[in-house]
Structure formats: C-alpha cells, structure tokens
mmCIF file with all atom_site columns, C-alpha atoms in Angstrom:
data_model
loop_
_atom_site.group_PDB
_atom_site.id
_atom_site.type_symbol
_atom_site.label_atom_id
_atom_site.label_alt_id
_atom_site.label_comp_id
_atom_site.label_asym_id
_atom_site.label_entity_id
_atom_site.label_seq_id
_atom_site.pdbx_PDB_ins_code
_atom_site.Cartn_x
_atom_site.Cartn_y
_atom_site.Cartn_z
_atom_site.occupancy
_atom_site.B_iso_or_equiv
_atom_site.pdbx_formal_charge
_atom_site.auth_seq_id
_atom_site.auth_comp_id
_atom_site.auth_asym_id
_atom_site.auth_atom_id
_atom_site.pdbx_PDB_model_num
ATOM 1   C CA . MET A 1 1   ? -8.862  23.148 -14.935 1.00 54.00 ? 1   MET A CA 1
ATOM 2   C CA . PRO A 1 2   ? -7.836  21.492 -11.622 1.00 72.00 ? 2   PRO A CA 1
ATOM 3   C CA . SER A 1 3   ? -11.390 20.218 -11.048 1.00 71.00 ? 3   SER A CA 1
ATOM 4   C CA . ASN A 1 4   ? -10.990 18.087 -14.175 1.00 91.00 ? 4   ASN A CA 1
ATOM 5   C CA . VAL A 1 5   ? -7.817  16.476 -12.827 1.00 96.00 ? 5   VAL A CA 1
ATOM 6   C CA . LYS A 1 6   ? -8.453  13.222 -10.978 1.00 98.00 ? 6   LYS A CA 1
ATOM 7   C CA . LEU A 1 7   ? -5.905  11.926 -8.486  1.00 98.00 ? 7   LEU A CA 1
ATOM 8   C CA . LEU A 1 8   ? -5.914  8.489  -6.899  1.00 98.00 ? 8   LEU A CA 1
ATOM 9   C CA . MET A 1 9   ? -4.697  8.053  -3.325  1.00 98.00 ? 9   MET A CA 1
ATOM 10  C CA . ILE A 1 10  ? -4.072  4.471  -2.218  1.00 98.00 ? 10  ILE A CA 1
ATOM 11  C CA . CYS A 1 11  ? -4.738  4.130  1.497   1.00 98.00 ? 11  CYS A CA 1
ATOM 12  C CA . GLY A 1 12  ? -4.440  1.405  4.113   1.00 98.00 ? 12  GLY A CA 1
ATOM 13  C CA . ASP A 1 13  ? -4.857  0.876  7.819   1.00 98.00 ? 13  ASP A CA 1
ATOM 14  C CA . TYR A 1 14  ? -2.156  2.559  9.897   1.00 98.00 ? 14  TYR A CA 1
ATOM 15  C CA . MET A 1 15  ? -0.931  4.768  7.104   1.00 98.00 ? 15  MET A CA 1
ATOM 16  C CA . GLU A 1 16  ? 0.706   7.854  8.598   1.00 98.00 ? 16  GLU A CA 1
ATOM 17  C CA . ASP A 1 17  ? -1.950  10.339 9.746   1.00 98.00 ? 17  ASP A CA 1
ATOM 18  C CA . TYR A 1 18  ? -0.333  13.533 8.410   1.00 97.00 ? 18  TYR A CA 1
ATOM 19  C CA . GLU A 1 19  ? 0.805   11.880 5.189   1.00 98.00 ? 19  GLU A CA 1
ATOM 20  C CA . ALA A 1 20  ? -2.775  10.932 4.361   1.00 98.00 ? 20  ALA A CA 1
ATOM 21  C CA . ILE A 1 21  ? -4.871  13.837 5.626   1.00 98.00 ? 21  ILE A CA 1
ATOM 22  C CA . VAL A 1 22  ? -2.602  16.725 4.585   1.00 98.00 ? 22  VAL A CA 1
ATOM 23  C CA . PRO A 1 23  ? -2.270  15.841 0.858   1.00 98.00 ? 23  PRO A CA 1
ATOM 24  C CA . PHE A 1 24  ? -5.913  14.709 0.696   1.00 98.00 ? 24  PHE A CA 1
ATOM 25  C CA . GLN A 1 25  ? -7.163  18.074 1.947   1.00 98.00 ? 25  GLN A CA 1
ATOM 26  C CA . ALA A 1 26  ? -4.515  20.326 0.400   1.00 98.00 ? 26  ALA A CA 1
ATOM 27  C CA . LEU A 1 27  ? -4.911  18.972 -3.116  1.00 98.00 ? 27  LEU A CA 1
ATOM 28  C CA . GLN A 1 28  ? -8.695  19.308 -2.903  1.00 97.00 ? 28  GLN A CA 1
ATOM 29  C CA . MET A 1 29  ? -8.264  22.864 -1.638  1.00 95.00 ? 29  MET A CA 1
ATOM 30  C CA . LEU A 1 30  ? -6.457  23.638 -4.895  1.00 95.00 ? 30  LEU A CA 1
ATOM 31  C CA . GLY A 1 31  ? -9.371  22.210 -6.848  1.00 95.00 ? 31  GLY A CA 1
ATOM 32  C CA . PHE A 1 32  ? -8.113  18.731 -7.731  1.00 97.00 ? 32  PHE A CA 1
ATOM 33  C CA . ARG A 1 33  ? -10.394 15.739 -7.332  1.00 97.00 ? 33  ARG A CA 1
ATOM 34  C CA . VAL A 1 34  ? -8.812  13.203 -4.972  1.00 98.00 ? 34  VAL A CA 1
ATOM 35  C CA . ASP A 1 35  ? -10.266 9.697  -4.663  1.00 98.00 ? 35  ASP A CA 1
ATOM 36  C CA . ALA A 1 36  ? -9.033  7.924  -1.519  1.00 98.00 ? 36  ALA A CA 1
ATOM 37  C CA . VAL A 1 37  ? -9.437  4.149  -1.701  1.00 98.00 ? 37  VAL A CA 1
ATOM 38  C CA . CYS A 1 38  ? -8.384  1.045  0.219   1.00 98.00 ? 38  CYS A CA 1
ATOM 39  C CA . PRO A 1 39  ? -8.568  -2.645 -0.729  1.00 98.00 ? 39  PRO A CA 1
ATOM 40  C CA . ASN A 1 40  ? -11.683 -4.407 0.575   1.00 98.00 ? 40  ASN A CA 1
ATOM 41  C CA . LYS A 1 41  ? -13.262 -1.092 1.589   1.00 98.00 ? 41  LYS A CA 1
ATOM 42  C CA . LYS A 1 42  ? -15.808 1.208  0.003   1.00 98.00 ? 42  LYS A CA 1
ATOM 43  C CA . ALA A 1 43  ? -16.672 4.905  0.082   1.00 98.00 ? 43  ALA A CA 1
ATOM 44  C CA . GLY A 1 44  ? -17.667 5.895  3.617   1.00 98.00 ? 44  GLY A CA 1
ATOM 45  C CA . ASP A 1 45  ? -15.531 3.221  5.282   1.00 98.00 ? 45  ASP A CA 1
ATOM 46  C CA . LYS A 1 46  ? -12.634 4.325  7.448   1.00 98.00 ? 46  LYS A CA 1
ATOM 47  C CA . CYS A 1 47  ? -8.940  3.547  7.733   1.00 98.00 ? 47  CYS A CA 1
ATOM 48  C CA . LYS A 1 48  ? -7.128  3.812  11.037  1.00 98.00 ? 48  LYS A CA 1
ATOM 49  C CA . THR A 1 49  ? -4.025  5.973  10.949  1.00 98.00 ? 49  THR A CA 1
ATOM 50  C CA . ALA A 1 50  ? -0.881  6.292  13.047  1.00 97.00 ? 50  ALA A CA 1
ATOM 51  C CA . VAL A 1 51  ? 1.096   9.405  13.982  1.00 96.00 ? 51  VAL A CA 1
ATOM 52  C CA . HIS A 1 52  ? 4.825   8.838  13.538  1.00 91.00 ? 52  HIS A CA 1
ATOM 53  C CA . ASP A 1 53  ? 7.055   11.320 15.314  1.00 88.00 ? 53  ASP A CA 1
ATOM 54  C CA . PHE A 1 54  ? 10.740  11.878 15.900  1.00 84.00 ? 54  PHE A CA 1
ATOM 55  C CA . GLU A 1 55  ? 11.351  12.234 19.631  1.00 91.00 ? 55  GLU A CA 1
ATOM 56  C CA . GLY A 1 56  ? 15.027  11.444 20.087  1.00 93.00 ? 56  GLY A CA 1
ATOM 57  C CA . ASP A 1 57  ? 14.762  7.648  19.949  1.00 92.00 ? 57  ASP A CA 1
ATOM 58  C CA . GLN A 1 58  ? 16.629  5.374  17.563  1.00 92.00 ? 58  GLN A CA 1
ATOM 59  C CA . THR A 1 59  ? 13.509  5.127  15.410  1.00 90.00 ? 59  THR A CA 1
ATOM 60  C CA . TYR A 1 60  ? 10.206  6.962  15.129  1.00 88.00 ? 60  TYR A CA 1
ATOM 61  C CA . SER A 1 61  ? 7.528   6.672  17.798  1.00 91.00 ? 61  SER A CA 1
ATOM 62  C CA . GLU A 1 62  ? 3.960   5.691  16.932  1.00 93.00 ? 62  GLU A CA 1
ATOM 63  C CA . LYS A 1 63  ? 0.687   6.959  18.384  1.00 96.00 ? 63  LYS A CA 1
ATOM 64  C CA . PRO A 1 64  ? -2.956  6.505  17.334  1.00 96.00 ? 64  PRO A CA 1
ATOM 65  C CA . GLY A 1 65  ? -4.102  8.968  14.694  1.00 96.00 ? 65  GLY A CA 1
ATOM 66  C CA . HIS A 1 66  ? -7.453  10.032 13.302  1.00 97.00 ? 66  HIS A CA 1
ATOM 67  C CA . ASN A 1 67  ? -9.871  7.690  11.590  1.00 98.00 ? 67  ASN A CA 1
ATOM 68  C CA . PHE A 1 68  ? -9.643  8.607  7.903   1.00 98.00 ? 68  PHE A CA 1
ATOM 69  C CA . GLN A 1 69  ? -12.858 8.334  5.900   1.00 98.00 ? 69  GLN A CA 1
ATOM 70  C CA . LEU A 1 70  ? -12.530 7.056  2.344   1.00 98.00 ? 70  LEU A CA 1
ATOM 71  C CA . ASN A 1 71  ? -14.481 8.856  -0.362  1.00 98.00 ? 71  ASN A CA 1
ATOM 72  C CA . ALA A 1 72  ? -14.300 6.256  -3.142  1.00 98.00 ? 72  ALA A CA 1
ATOM 73  C CA . THR A 1 73  ? -14.633 2.489  -3.549  1.00 98.00 ? 73  THR A CA 1
ATOM 74  C CA . PHE A 1 74  ? -11.532 0.454  -4.363  1.00 98.00 ? 74  PHE A CA 1
ATOM 75  C CA . ASP A 1 75  ? -13.327 -2.027 -6.621  1.00 98.00 ? 75  ASP A CA 1
ATOM 76  C CA . ASP A 1 76  ? -14.672 0.818  -8.767  1.00 98.00 ? 76  ASP A CA 1
ATOM 77  C CA . VAL A 1 77  ? -11.229 2.221  -9.597  1.00 98.00 ? 77  VAL A CA 1
ATOM 78  C CA . LYS A 1 78  ? -10.159 2.281  -13.232 1.00 98.00 ? 78  LYS A CA 1
ATOM 79  C CA . PRO A 1 79  ? -6.550  3.566  -13.181 1.00 98.00 ? 79  PRO A CA 1
ATOM 80  C CA . ASP A 1 80  ? -6.649  4.857  -16.744 1.00 97.00 ? 80  ASP A CA 1
ATOM 81  C CA . GLY A 1 81  ? -9.259  7.391  -15.618 1.00 97.00 ? 81  GLY A CA 1
ATOM 82  C CA . TYR A 1 82  ? -6.796  9.113  -13.258 1.00 98.00 ? 82  TYR A CA 1
ATOM 83  C CA . ASP A 1 83  ? -4.142  11.705 -13.942 1.00 98.00 ? 83  ASP A CA 1
ATOM 84  C CA . GLY A 1 84  ? -1.864  11.117 -10.952 1.00 98.00 ? 84  GLY A CA 1
ATOM 85  C CA . LEU A 1 85  ? -1.165  8.922  -7.947  1.00 98.00 ? 85  LEU A CA 1
ATOM 86  C CA . VAL A 1 86  ? -0.515  9.733  -4.278  1.00 98.00 ? 86  VAL A CA 1
ATOM 87  C CA . ILE A 1 87  ? 1.020   7.129  -1.939  1.00 98.00 ? 87  ILE A CA 1
ATOM 88  C CA . PRO A 1 88  ? 1.105   8.005  1.781   1.00 98.00 ? 88  PRO A CA 1
ATOM 89  C CA . GLY A 1 89  ? 3.649   6.394  4.078   1.00 97.00 ? 89  GLY A CA 1
ATOM 90  C CA . GLY A 1 90  ? 3.271   4.759  7.458   1.00 97.00 ? 90  GLY A CA 1
ATOM 91  C CA . ARG A 1 91  ? 2.785   1.047  8.010   1.00 96.00 ? 91  ARG A CA 1
ATOM 92  C CA . ALA A 1 92  ? 0.186   0.524  5.281   1.00 98.00 ? 92  ALA A CA 1
ATOM 93  C CA . PRO A 1 93  ? 2.568   0.139  2.293   1.00 98.00 ? 93  PRO A CA 1
ATOM 94  C CA . GLU A 1 94  ? 4.210   -2.965 3.781   1.00 97.00 ? 94  GLU A CA 1
ATOM 95  C CA . TYR A 1 95  ? 0.967   -4.930 3.484   1.00 98.00 ? 95  TYR A CA 1
ATOM 96  C CA . LEU A 1 96  ? -0.590  -3.106 0.525   1.00 98.00 ? 96  LEU A CA 1
ATOM 97  C CA . ARG A 1 97  ? 2.306   -4.321 -1.643  1.00 98.00 ? 97  ARG A CA 1
ATOM 98  C CA . LEU A 1 98  ? 1.018   -7.877 -1.128  1.00 98.00 ? 98  LEU A CA 1
ATOM 99  C CA . ASP A 1 99  ? -2.270  -7.040 -2.870  1.00 98.00 ? 99  ASP A CA 1
ATOM 100 C CA . ARG A 1 100 ? -2.217  -7.921 -6.578  1.00 98.00 ? 100 ARG A CA 1
ATOM 101 C CA . LYS A 1 101 ? -4.773  -5.290 -7.558  1.00 98.00 ? 101 LYS A CA 1
ATOM 102 C CA . VAL A 1 102 ? -2.869  -2.568 -5.724  1.00 98.00 ? 102 VAL A CA 1
ATOM 103 C CA . ILE A 1 103 ? 0.314   -3.519 -7.561  1.00 98.00 ? 103 ILE A CA 1
ATOM 104 C CA . GLU A 1 104 ? -1.547  -3.470 -10.876 1.00 98.00 ? 104 GLU A CA 1
ATOM 105 C CA . MET A 1 105 ? -2.833  0.027  -10.120 1.00 98.00 ? 105 MET A CA 1
ATOM 106 C CA . VAL A 1 106 ? 0.588   1.378  -9.196  1.00 98.00 ? 106 VAL A CA 1
ATOM 107 C CA . THR A 1 107 ? 2.151   -0.320 -12.212 1.00 98.00 ? 107 THR A CA 1
ATOM 108 C CA . HIS A 1 108 ? -0.277  1.530  -14.484 1.00 98.00 ? 108 HIS A CA 1
ATOM 109 C CA . PHE A 1 109 ? 1.017   4.901  -13.271 1.00 98.00 ? 109 PHE A CA 1
ATOM 110 C CA . VAL A 1 110 ? 4.629   3.724  -13.470 1.00 98.00 ? 110 VAL A CA 1
ATOM 111 C CA . GLU A 1 111 ? 4.337   2.451  -17.042 1.00 98.00 ? 111 GLU A CA 1
ATOM 112 C CA . THR A 1 112 ? 2.328   5.424  -18.332 1.00 98.00 ? 112 THR A CA 1
ATOM 113 C CA . ARG A 1 113 ? 4.668   7.907  -16.623 1.00 98.00 ? 113 ARG A CA 1
ATOM 114 C CA . LYS A 1 114 ? 1.792   9.769  -14.998 1.00 98.00 ? 114 LYS A CA 1
ATOM 115 C CA . PRO A 1 115 ? 2.723   11.983 -12.017 1.00 98.00 ? 115 PRO A CA 1
ATOM 116 C CA . ILE A 1 116 ? 3.364   9.998  -8.828  1.00 98.00 ? 116 ILE A CA 1
ATOM 117 C CA . ALA A 1 117 ? 3.839   11.456 -5.348  1.00 98.00 ? 117 ALA A CA 1
ATOM 118 C CA . ALA A 1 118 ? 5.158   9.015  -2.743  1.00 98.00 ? 118 ALA A CA 1
ATOM 119 C CA . ILE A 1 119 ? 6.337   9.842  0.751   1.00 98.00 ? 119 ILE A CA 1
ATOM 120 C CA . CYS A 1 120 ? 8.136   7.997  3.536   1.00 97.00 ? 120 CYS A CA 1
ATOM 121 C CA . HIS A 1 121 ? 7.376   4.233  3.426   1.00 98.00 ? 121 HIS A CA 1
ATOM 122 C CA . GLY A 1 122 ? 5.375   4.739  0.221   1.00 98.00 ? 122 GLY A CA 1
ATOM 123 C CA . ALA A 1 123 ? 8.618   3.734  -1.499  1.00 98.00 ? 123 ALA A CA 1
ATOM 124 C CA . GLN A 1 124 ? 7.960   0.150  -0.393  1.00 98.00 ? 124 GLN A CA 1
ATOM 125 C CA . LEU A 1 125 ? 4.882   0.057  -2.612  1.00 98.00 ? 125 LEU A CA 1
ATOM 126 C CA . LEU A 1 126 ? 6.685   1.741  -5.486  1.00 97.00 ? 126 LEU A CA 1
ATOM 127 C CA . ALA A 1 127 ? 9.583   -0.707 -5.249  1.00 98.00 ? 127 ALA A CA 1
ATOM 128 C CA . ALA A 1 128 ? 7.243   -3.708 -5.294  1.00 98.00 ? 128 ALA A CA 1
ATOM 129 C CA . ALA A 1 129 ? 5.615   -2.387 -8.485  1.00 98.00 ? 129 ALA A CA 1
ATOM 130 C CA . GLY A 1 130 ? 8.904   -1.740 -10.273 1.00 97.00 ? 130 GLY A CA 1
ATOM 131 C CA . GLY A 1 131 ? 8.477   1.983  -9.835  1.00 98.00 ? 131 GLY A CA 1
ATOM 132 C CA . VAL A 1 132 ? 11.985  2.842  -8.662  1.00 98.00 ? 132 VAL A CA 1
ATOM 133 C CA . GLN A 1 133 ? 14.076  0.828  -11.117 1.00 98.00 ? 133 GLN A CA 1
ATOM 134 C CA . GLY A 1 134 ? 16.558  3.197  -12.716 1.00 98.00 ? 134 GLY A CA 1
ATOM 135 C CA . ARG A 1 135 ? 14.985  6.171  -10.934 1.00 98.00 ? 135 ARG A CA 1
ATOM 136 C CA . THR A 1 136 ? 16.384  8.598  -8.376  1.00 98.00 ? 136 THR A CA 1
ATOM 137 C CA . CYS A 1 137 ? 14.175  9.013  -5.334  1.00 98.00 ? 137 CYS A CA 1
ATOM 138 C CA . THR A 1 138 ? 14.126  9.400  -1.591  1.00 98.00 ? 138 THR A CA 1
ATOM 139 C CA . ALA A 1 139 ? 12.166  7.783  1.220   1.00 98.00 ? 139 ALA A CA 1
ATOM 140 C CA . TYR A 1 140 ? 12.297  7.139  4.929   1.00 96.00 ? 140 TYR A CA 1
ATOM 141 C CA . PRO A 1 141 ? 15.949  6.088  5.430   1.00 95.00 ? 141 PRO A CA 1
ATOM 142 C CA . ALA A 1 142 ? 15.027  2.569  6.570   1.00 95.00 ? 142 ALA A CA 1
ATOM 143 C CA . CYS A 1 143 ? 13.515  1.983  3.124   1.00 97.00 ? 143 CYS A CA 1
ATOM 144 C CA . GLY A 1 144 ? 16.840  2.698  1.430   1.00 97.00 ? 144 GLY A CA 1
ATOM 145 C CA . PRO A 1 145 ? 17.925  -0.948 1.146   1.00 97.00 ? 145 PRO A CA 1
ATOM 146 C CA . GLU A 1 146 ? 14.601  -1.820 -0.513  1.00 96.00 ? 146 GLU A CA 1
ATOM 147 C CA . VAL A 1 147 ? 14.938  1.028  -2.993  1.00 98.00 ? 147 VAL A CA 1
ATOM 148 C CA . SER A 1 148 ? 18.473  -0.069 -3.869  1.00 97.00 ? 148 SER A CA 1
ATOM 149 C CA . ALA A 1 149 ? 17.487  -3.750 -4.134  1.00 98.00 ? 149 ALA A CA 1
ATOM 150 C CA . ALA A 1 150 ? 14.715  -2.746 -6.555  1.00 98.00 ? 150 ALA A CA 1
ATOM 151 C CA . GLY A 1 151 ? 17.214  -0.969 -8.802  1.00 98.00 ? 151 GLY A CA 1
ATOM 152 C CA . GLY A 1 152 ? 16.608  2.581  -7.623  1.00 98.00 ? 152 GLY A CA 1
ATOM 153 C CA . PHE A 1 153 ? 19.051  5.293  -6.632  1.00 98.00 ? 153 PHE A CA 1
ATOM 154 C CA . MET A 1 154 ? 18.288  6.413  -3.081  1.00 98.00 ? 154 MET A CA 1
ATOM 155 C CA . ARG A 1 155 ? 19.135  10.009 -2.198  1.00 97.00 ? 155 ARG A CA 1
ATOM 156 C CA . ASP A 1 156 ? 19.741  10.750 1.470   1.00 96.00 ? 156 ASP A CA 1
ATOM 157 C CA . VAL A 1 157 ? 18.204  14.185 2.039   1.00 98.00 ? 157 VAL A CA 1
ATOM 158 C CA . ASP A 1 158 ? 16.905  16.150 5.009   1.00 97.00 ? 158 ASP A CA 1
ATOM 159 C CA . ALA A 1 159 ? 13.412  15.185 6.197   1.00 94.00 ? 159 ALA A CA 1
ATOM 160 C CA . SER A 1 160 ? 12.080  18.502 4.903   1.00 97.00 ? 160 SER A CA 1
ATOM 161 C CA . GLU A 1 161 ? 13.382  18.061 1.333   1.00 98.00 ? 161 GLU A CA 1
ATOM 162 C CA . VAL A 1 162 ? 11.933  16.622 -1.863  1.00 98.00 ? 162 VAL A CA 1
ATOM 163 C CA . VAL A 1 163 ? 13.477  14.723 -4.786  1.00 98.00 ? 163 VAL A CA 1
ATOM 164 C CA . VAL A 1 164 ? 11.988  15.009 -8.269  1.00 98.00 ? 164 VAL A CA 1
ATOM 165 C CA . ASP A 1 165 ? 12.910  12.655 -11.113 1.00 98.00 ? 165 ASP A CA 1
ATOM 166 C CA . GLY A 1 166 ? 10.653  13.332 -14.078 1.00 98.00 ? 166 GLY A CA 1
ATOM 167 C CA . ASN A 1 167 ? 7.123   12.270 -13.120 1.00 98.00 ? 167 ASN A CA 1
ATOM 168 C CA . LEU A 1 168 ? 8.259   10.870 -9.755  1.00 98.00 ? 168 LEU A CA 1
ATOM 169 C CA . VAL A 1 169 ? 8.044   13.133 -6.682  1.00 98.00 ? 169 VAL A CA 1
ATOM 170 C CA . THR A 1 170 ? 9.320   11.654 -3.399  1.00 98.00 ? 170 THR A CA 1
ATOM 171 C CA . ALA A 1 171 ? 10.067  12.815 0.129   1.00 98.00 ? 171 ALA A CA 1
ATOM 172 C CA . PRO A 1 172 ? 11.413  11.200 3.324   1.00 97.00 ? 172 PRO A CA 1
ATOM 173 C CA . ALA A 1 173 ? 8.621   12.130 5.766   1.00 95.00 ? 173 ALA A CA 1
ATOM 174 C CA . TRP A 1 174 ? 5.846   14.597 6.586   1.00 95.00 ? 174 TRP A CA 1
ATOM 175 C CA . PRO A 1 175 ? 8.165   17.544 7.392   1.00 96.00 ? 175 PRO A CA 1
ATOM 176 C CA . ALA A 1 176 ? 8.622   17.743 3.604   1.00 98.00 ? 176 ALA A CA 1
ATOM 177 C CA . HIS A 1 177 ? 4.927   18.329 2.900   1.00 98.00 ? 177 HIS A CA 1
ATOM 178 C CA . PRO A 1 178 ? 5.298   21.951 1.690   1.00 98.00 ? 178 PRO A CA 1
ATOM 179 C CA . LYS A 1 179 ? 8.014   21.153 -0.853  1.00 98.00 ? 179 LYS A CA 1
ATOM 180 C CA . TRP A 1 180 ? 6.618   17.714 -1.736  1.00 98.00 ? 180 TRP A CA 1
ATOM 181 C CA . LEU A 1 181 ? 3.125   18.986 -2.527  1.00 98.00 ? 181 LEU A CA 1
ATOM 182 C CA . ALA A 1 182 ? 4.434   22.063 -4.357  1.00 97.00 ? 182 ALA A CA 1
ATOM 183 C CA . ALA A 1 183 ? 6.630   19.850 -6.539  1.00 98.00 ? 183 ALA A CA 1
ATOM 184 C CA . PHE A 1 184 ? 3.758   17.439 -7.243  1.00 98.00 ? 184 PHE A CA 1
ATOM 185 C CA . VAL A 1 185 ? 1.452   20.271 -8.314  1.00 97.00 ? 185 VAL A CA 1
ATOM 186 C CA . ASP A 1 186 ? 4.238   21.524 -10.582 1.00 97.00 ? 186 ASP A CA 1
ATOM 187 C CA . VAL A 1 187 ? 4.702   18.083 -12.156 1.00 97.00 ? 187 VAL A CA 1
ATOM 188 C CA . LEU A 1 188 ? 0.933   17.914 -12.692 1.00 97.00 ? 188 LEU A CA 1
ATOM 189 C CA . GLY A 1 189 ? 1.394   21.058 -14.772 1.00 95.00 ? 189 GLY A CA 1
ATOM 190 C CA . TYR A 1 190 ? -0.209  23.624 -12.491 1.00 95.00 ? 190 TYR A CA 1
ATOM 191 C CA . CYS A 1 191 ? 0.906   26.737 -10.647 1.00 89.00 ? 191 CYS A CA 1
ATOM 192 C CA . VAL A 1 192 ? -0.700  29.284 -8.314  1.00 84.00 ? 192 VAL A CA 1
ATOM 193 C CA . VAL A 1 193 ? -0.679  32.952 -9.321  1.00 83.00 ? 193 VAL A CA 1
ATOM 194 C CA . ARG A 1 194 ? -2.158  36.174 -7.984  1.00 80.00 ? 194 ARG A CA 1
ATOM 195 C CA . LYS A 1 195 ? -5.710  36.844 -9.138  1.00 78.00 ? 195 LYS A CA 1
ATOM 196 C CA . GLU A 1 196 ? -4.758  39.845 -11.307 1.00 71.00 ? 196 GLU A CA 1
ATOM 197 C CA . HIS A 1 197 ? -2.361  37.613 -13.262 1.00 64.00 ? 197 HIS A CA 1
ATOM 198 C CA . VAL A 1 198 ? -4.817  34.838 -14.029 1.00 60.00 ? 198 VAL A CA 1
ATOM 199 C CA . SER A 1 199 ? -5.591  36.189 -17.528 1.00 57.00 ? 199 SER A CA 1
ATOM 200 C CA . SER A 1 200 ? -1.929  36.216 -18.525 1.00 53.00 ? 200 SER A CA 1
ATOM 201 C CA . PRO A 1 201 ? -0.531  33.357 -20.650 1.00 51.00 ? 201 PRO A CA 1
ATOM 202 C CA . SER A 1 202 ? 0.471   30.238 -18.743 1.00 52.00 ? 202 SER A CA 1
ATOM 203 C CA . LYS A 1 203 ? 4.180   29.932 -18.123 1.00 52.00 ? 203 LYS A CA 1
ATOM 204 C CA . ALA A 1 204 ? 6.103   26.984 -19.560 1.00 54.00 ? 204 ALA A CA 1
ATOM 205 C CA . GLY A 1 205 ? 2.846   25.329 -20.621 1.00 60.00 ? 205 GLY A CA 1
ATOM 206 C CA . LYS A 1 206 ? 1.522   25.198 -17.064 1.00 70.00 ? 206 LYS A CA 1
ATOM 207 C CA . HIS A 1 207 ? -2.079  25.901 -16.084 1.00 75.00 ? 207 HIS A CA 1
ATOM 208 C CA . CYS A 1 208 ? -2.331  28.633 -13.473 1.00 74.00 ? 208 CYS A CA 1
ATOM 209 C CA . MET A 1 209 ? -4.789  28.876 -10.588 1.00 69.00 ? 209 MET A CA 1
ATOM 210 C CA . ALA A 1 210 ? -5.709  32.260 -9.125  1.00 55.00 ? 210 ALA A CA 1
ATOM 211 C CA . SER A 1 211 ? -4.809  32.680 -5.472  1.00 48.00 ? 211 SER A CA 1
ATOM 212 C CA . SER A 1 212 ? -8.457  33.591 -4.751  1.00 40.00 ? 212 SER A CA 1
ATOM 213 C CA . ARG A 1 213 ? -9.047  29.803 -4.856  1.00 40.00 ? 213 ARG A CA 1
ATOM 214 C CA . LEU A 1 214 ? -7.217  29.664 -1.527  1.00 39.00 ? 214 LEU A CA 1
ATOM 215 C CA . ALA A 1 215 ? -9.806  32.003 -0.041  1.00 35.00 ? 215 ALA A CA 1
ATOM 216 C CA . GLY A 1 216 ? -12.693 29.697 -0.886  1.00 35.00 ? 216 GLY A CA 1
ATOM 217 C CA . GLY A 1 217 ? -13.521 30.644 -4.474  1.00 36.00 ? 217 GLY A CA 1
ATOM 218 C CA . GLY A 1 218 ? -14.382 28.067 -7.116  1.00 35.00 ? 218 GLY A CA 1
ATOM 219 C CA . PRO A 1 219 ? -11.885 26.420 -9.465  1.00 35.00 ? 219 PRO A CA 1
ATOM 220 C CA . VAL A 1 220 ? -10.497 28.873 -11.968 1.00 31.00 ? 220 VAL A CA 1
#
C-alpha cells in the first residue's frame, strides 16, 4: 500500500521551488508518505526556495519562491526506515553536500540500491556521496563535469526528459516533472489503474493504485 511507503526528501535553503513543492505534493497525493527534512531544522521550520527559469539568457534566472514548510525533523531521521529518496535541485545541493550527516543519509540509499529520484543540481549531492559512479544519469547541464569527475556517465537530454538506470531516476530540470515522477513511481513498484481494474492481478509484480485516489479517496 502506498501509505506504507516512506520517502525521504532532503531539502535546503534556496532549493528550486517547483522541484521541491511539486514532488512533495504529488507523491503524497498518490498516497506515499513524504518526510521533508533539512539539516539544523525541525518539523514546522521553513526553507526558502528560488524559482529558476529559462528566459533566453546564457544561464537560468532566479527569483524568490515560496517558503517551504518542513514536516519532519532532520535529527530524527533513520535512513533504514525509508523506502526511497528524493533530491530537489536548485542552489541547496551545493552546500548540503558539505554536511556529513546528509552524505551519510544519501550514501545509505546508494549502497542499499533503494529508489532515488534526483533532479537538476541534485546530481551534485549524488556525486558527493558516490551515487553516480558507474551509473548513467542526467542533470542540469552545468553539473555534467561534476558527474563525469565522479565517475558517472552524463546523458545530455531535453529538459523535459528522464533517464532511468536501475534504482536511479534523474532529470535535467522541472519541465521533466511528469516523466520524472512517473518513472520514480514505477521504480518504487507502483502503477495507477482505473478503479474497475483494481481487483485484477498486479502487472509485473507492481502494486496498483485505483485512479479514484486522484479524486480524493483514501489509499487503496
């Protein structure tokens, strides 16, 4: 059942607004439990976010985003109690990778091969934790040299595309949200089906969620 699946989302100040709020809400909408945490912050505290956009300049523009409220306490996190990891992009990963406890958390998911969804600059945190070595992934193009230096194979894809390598689901930026989140849910072992099909056997060992969940029903 999705409600029994716990996902950890590692947040930081000035993470990208869309890349934090969209997966946080969308995955909960499907019934997954998502714990959003940040070093040195507790449940109820907020992280500032930034909106990164592509407006014809040589790099992305940055504007203030929403204040994102955390729903779990970083110091209470026990990684082995989670089934998957979500890493938003933005500016946060560049300083989060300097935190020893953050690296230990990410390393747990890397070594246990649990599902990991990283987007945009989230690759910086993955690279610092040894999470891209020998793996094929994508990221914001400017992170390519870091991925390569960490032993990964960087795929240059359109901003709306996703790259899946086993348990690792990556995307270049928020335009990829639909494909990125769909691929992550698939790697977690779930699918969405029409309500009348919910009693049929799961396909390929996947757990299926009735589409009535999208209309506000409880986890199926």
